[in-house]
Structures are given as structure tokens and as C-alpha cells.
Amino acid sequence: MANISFYGSHNSSYVVEEDGKILLILELERFLNYKNSGIAQYKCPRTESILFFAEYIPKWIMNKLNITEFENCYYLNTDVIIYEKYDLEKYLPAKNYIHCLHHEGHAAGCFYQSSYNEMLVFSFDGGGNDGKFNIYICEREKGVQLLESVINPAINTQHIYYDLGFPYMLIGQYLKDIKFECLGDGNLVYPGKIMGLSSYGIVNEEWLPEFMKYYKSDPNGLNFEEKIKKLGDIINIEFDTNNRIDGELAWNIAATSQRAFEDCFLEIAKPYMDKYPDIPIGITGGCGLNILLNTRLVNETTRNIFVGPDPNDCGIALGIILNKIKPKEPIDSTYLGSTLLDLDNIFNYIQSSNIRIATDILDNEILLNDLIDGKIIGIARNRSEYGPRALGNRSIICNPSIPEMKDILNSKVKHREWYRPFAPVVKLEDVNKYFEWNKESRWMSFCPKVREEWRDKLLAVTHVDGTARVQTVTREQNEFLYDLLTNLEKSTGVGVLLNTSFNLDGKPILSTVKDAFTILENTQMDCLLIENYYIKKI
Ligand SMILES: [Fe+2]
């Protein structure tokens, strides 16, 4: 009998499992086309429609999988709000309803998606019903055991969980290069932008201890402005949302804050890393998206560092179900998202247009030649990636060997802020040829240096600090992408593609043929590959 789990706050998802196999992962944002969507509580697109989500989505899942009742339904007690007015047993029938824990879910999700039998896991972000910075020891037989829920070391008179996520994000509110958002939205989009901007700056060693105090001052709650202004008074910088900080000063703030975030993490993590010296380390929770910290850990230790495809809260539903079933073999969730939701309509979209040709491609040759010519190609095929990164099934790809490609892509299609880099994808066996890296980075969790001798050839995917958030791929993982890279290298001598998410501005990674065509029509994207149909503007 199948089990179901769900997570209801931002980055909500549902997961169905049967006999140890994950049948479906439904990320609500993809389903509703509303980025970082929750069912209730936070980032709900239509708060008055909780009943619709509570009723409709389980019904959609059960119809799709032909299930009438689940054995167990796992969820967080904080999500009770979703169903407290409604009858959970009616809308989501299960024999048992079982409350679970936020960071325990993160930790289990991380561990059971790895191939390791034992792991020291750090789970940390700005939320949770069981802490904000938790440390676990995980073993395949025994499962996940909590070692510590870290209390803010500077506030030892009160039981306040140590939160590195909120103060990291908050800096984005005051930096002019970062598009201003209300804090609820900024919370989920600022961190990635701060990371990109930090590479332009220099760490100010005099500020660094003050930034570390800021992280430990717990700026959570109503007085966060007061806390950051106090930091500003000490380092003589005005943090004012009406007069946001610009240029090098802003970049140096981002760089120093990034370093302080890393150093605060290491202060807590180091004693545990010393205590458990011989086992791999897992990093999860929303802060596991901080690729600069992840990469520093790899560069400064000889340990195996594992970061899964879903360290942020999109991974909780999968994590809490894995925590219960304790799979003996690693779970590969990478492409367990949905097929295109309106795939049956594909011919309507093709036939309704008279400015395109559609080709049923049997090999990559046409597409390959377009790439070499500098064309920008949208890819939407097979089941979607699960997690925040586009990994080749809902991606926009182009040729990074063309020096102006980053600007071309930005001006024609993506319109991203100038300081945000684009990522490369490379065959796993070639990663060390182009990058100072000799291991997997399957889910873009690390940003090694691009080798000096390749930087001129890979300008479009090399960030200002010489790094790149690389994706590695094997043929087993994604045959289409792998073969394309092989053929590209044969033709051009460079086996690297630029890979960015296929989405409308401000929207999640797309889930419909309709959105793929909308982007083709409304931007200067050149071509579209939907399943095996190749569509070109003519
Ligand atoms: Fe979380």
C-alpha cells in the first residue's frame, strides 16, 4: 500500500511512495506556476483557496496513480493549519496520520539520496519546528539521530535557535544591485543574488568580527532593522532601504557577510567534524544552497561533502517519507518531477503557428549545428527535474564558447541582473579537464575554478572570481545531454554547454508546452525542443 507525505509552507511538495519506490514528487510551484508556492502559511498564491489545494491536489494525485487510500500520511504538525478547518481523512484518506520534524526531514532526505552508509549531517536554514541549525548522525541501519539543535551561542540566557539563514538573507534588503522585494519574497530569492554579488567584492577583515557578531545577534523578529543598523553604526555604514548601498561598498558588504556566514558555520561544525573524522559530511536545509560554503568545505577538507538536489524546503516531503521507510539503496530523485502537464496539446501549438517548422529529430545534428551557430535553444522533455536547478530536461542551452553569449542570452531571453552568472554542464569524465574539480557536481551544488587555460573559451559561464557552478552529467543520468556534449566536443573542441533554467521571468521552471511556446514567441529564443519535436523560428 502506498504512503504519501506533504509539506505545506513555501516550496510545498507532495511525495508518493510504494514498496520503497518513489512514484511521484509534485512540487506545488510547478503545478501552480507560482514560484516557491506554499499551500498555506507562507507564499500561498490564493490564501482564500486553501480548500481548493487541500482537496484538489490529493484528488489529482490519487486519480493519476489510481490510489483510493494511503497506508500512512506524513506531514509536519505546523501544517495542521491546512486541514484544521477541513477533514483530512476526507480529502487525503490514510490509515494513519503521522507528525514529522522539519530538519529531521532535511537530514533524512540528504542521507538517503547519497550512496553513503554513514554520514554527519548539518541541516540549517531560517525555519523549522525542531530547530534552525541541527546536527545529525545518520546510519543506514539505525536511521537519523539528532546530536544537537544549536542554540545561538551569543544569547545563552534564552533558548533561541541559532539562525544563519535569516541574517544572511536580510543583507539583500539594503544592496542596490539586488531587486528590492518585500521581505517575505526576498527571503527566498535574495540569498542566491547575494552570493553572485559577493564575488565582486573583497572581504573587509576589520568588518568581519562585527559581521560575525551580527550573525550571532539573532536579528529575527520585529527588531531586525535595529540589529542591522547597530552593525552599520559600528562599521560606519548606513543600512537604509530608502537609500540602498551601491557599487564596491555593496559588493564588499556581500563578500564580508558571506565570509562571516561561512566562519560562523565552521565554528559550530568544526568540533563535530573533528569528533566524527572519518565519515562523509552532508549539508542540507536552505543554507545548503550556498555553493560558496559547500565548495570551501570541499577545498579545505579531504572529506566527502554531499549536497542533494533538494536542500531547501522543497525537499522536506521527500525527506520525511525517506526517514520512515529507511531505504537500503540510494534514492535517485533527480528526474522524478512531472511530465509536461499539457503534453496532449502539443500539436495544437505547432499547428496554430505559421512561422515555424517542426522536425521530428532522430539525432542531434540539426540542433548541434544550431548550437554551434550561437542559437539559444529551449529544452522541455521527459520528466522534470526535482529541486531548484534545471538539469537538462527543462533548460535553456547555448554555446558558451561564443564570447558574448552571456550578454546575448541576457538581452534576448533571460534579462537577469548583470552580476548573476550562468552555469556550465560537462560530462563527468571531462570535469577535471575544464575545471579544478575531480568529482561529481550533479546538482550544481559546488562552484570550482575554471582552469586558467579554458577561461577564454568559457567566458559565458565563468564568474568574475573565475568560478563556475558546474553540473556534471553521465550518460546513465541524461543520455540526451551527454551525447550532445560528446558531439559538441567533436565539432568544436569544447565539451561544455551553458545551461540555465527554462522559465518565464519570475516564474518557476516551466511545466507546460504553453509556457515553452510563450517564451519562444515573446523572446528572441531561436529554437525549441519539446520531447523529440524540434521547432525553429523561420
Ligand atoms: Fe528548511
XYZ file of N, CA and C in Angstrom, residues 118 120 135-137 147 270-281 303:
57
model
N 26.962 5.932 6.174
C 27.056 6.703 7.409
C 27.375 8.146 7.029
N 27.643 12.439 8.686
C 27.423 13.523 9.642
C 26.694 14.625 8.872
N 22.292 19.147 13.981
C 23.388 18.252 13.592
C 22.951 16.813 13.863
N 23.167 15.974 12.874
C 22.683 14.588 12.966
C 23.802 13.617 12.620
N 23.692 12.420 13.178
C 24.494 11.311 12.692
C 23.510 10.339 12.040
N 22.073 14.972 17.075
C 23.150 15.185 18.038
C 22.934 16.485 18.806
N 32.957 22.582 13.160
C 34.314 22.037 13.289
C 34.445 21.011 14.428
N 33.966 21.309 15.631
C 34.103 20.295 16.701
C 33.439 18.966 16.345
N 32.312 19.023 15.638
C 31.650 17.783 15.229
C 32.431 17.089 14.113
N 32.982 17.891 13.217
C 33.790 17.295 12.146
C 35.018 16.601 12.744
N 35.574 17.190 13.819
C 36.730 16.571 14.486
C 36.314 15.319 15.254
N 35.136 15.380 15.837
C 34.668 14.249 16.644
C 34.316 13.038 15.776
N 33.842 13.314 14.555
C 33.491 12.225 13.623
C 34.368 12.371 12.377
N 35.660 12.036 12.508
C 36.630 12.423 11.472
C 36.580 11.603 10.187
N 36.000 10.414 10.228
C 36.189 9.514 9.088
C 34.961 9.309 8.229
N 33.929 10.072 8.457
C 32.711 9.818 7.676
C 32.362 11.036 6.815
N 31.629 10.795 5.721
C 31.243 11.905 4.844
C 30.350 12.912 5.573
N 30.313 14.099 5.016
C 29.512 15.185 5.598
C 28.383 15.535 4.632
N 37.423 15.444 3.214
C 36.199 14.667 3.431
C 35.321 14.673 2.178
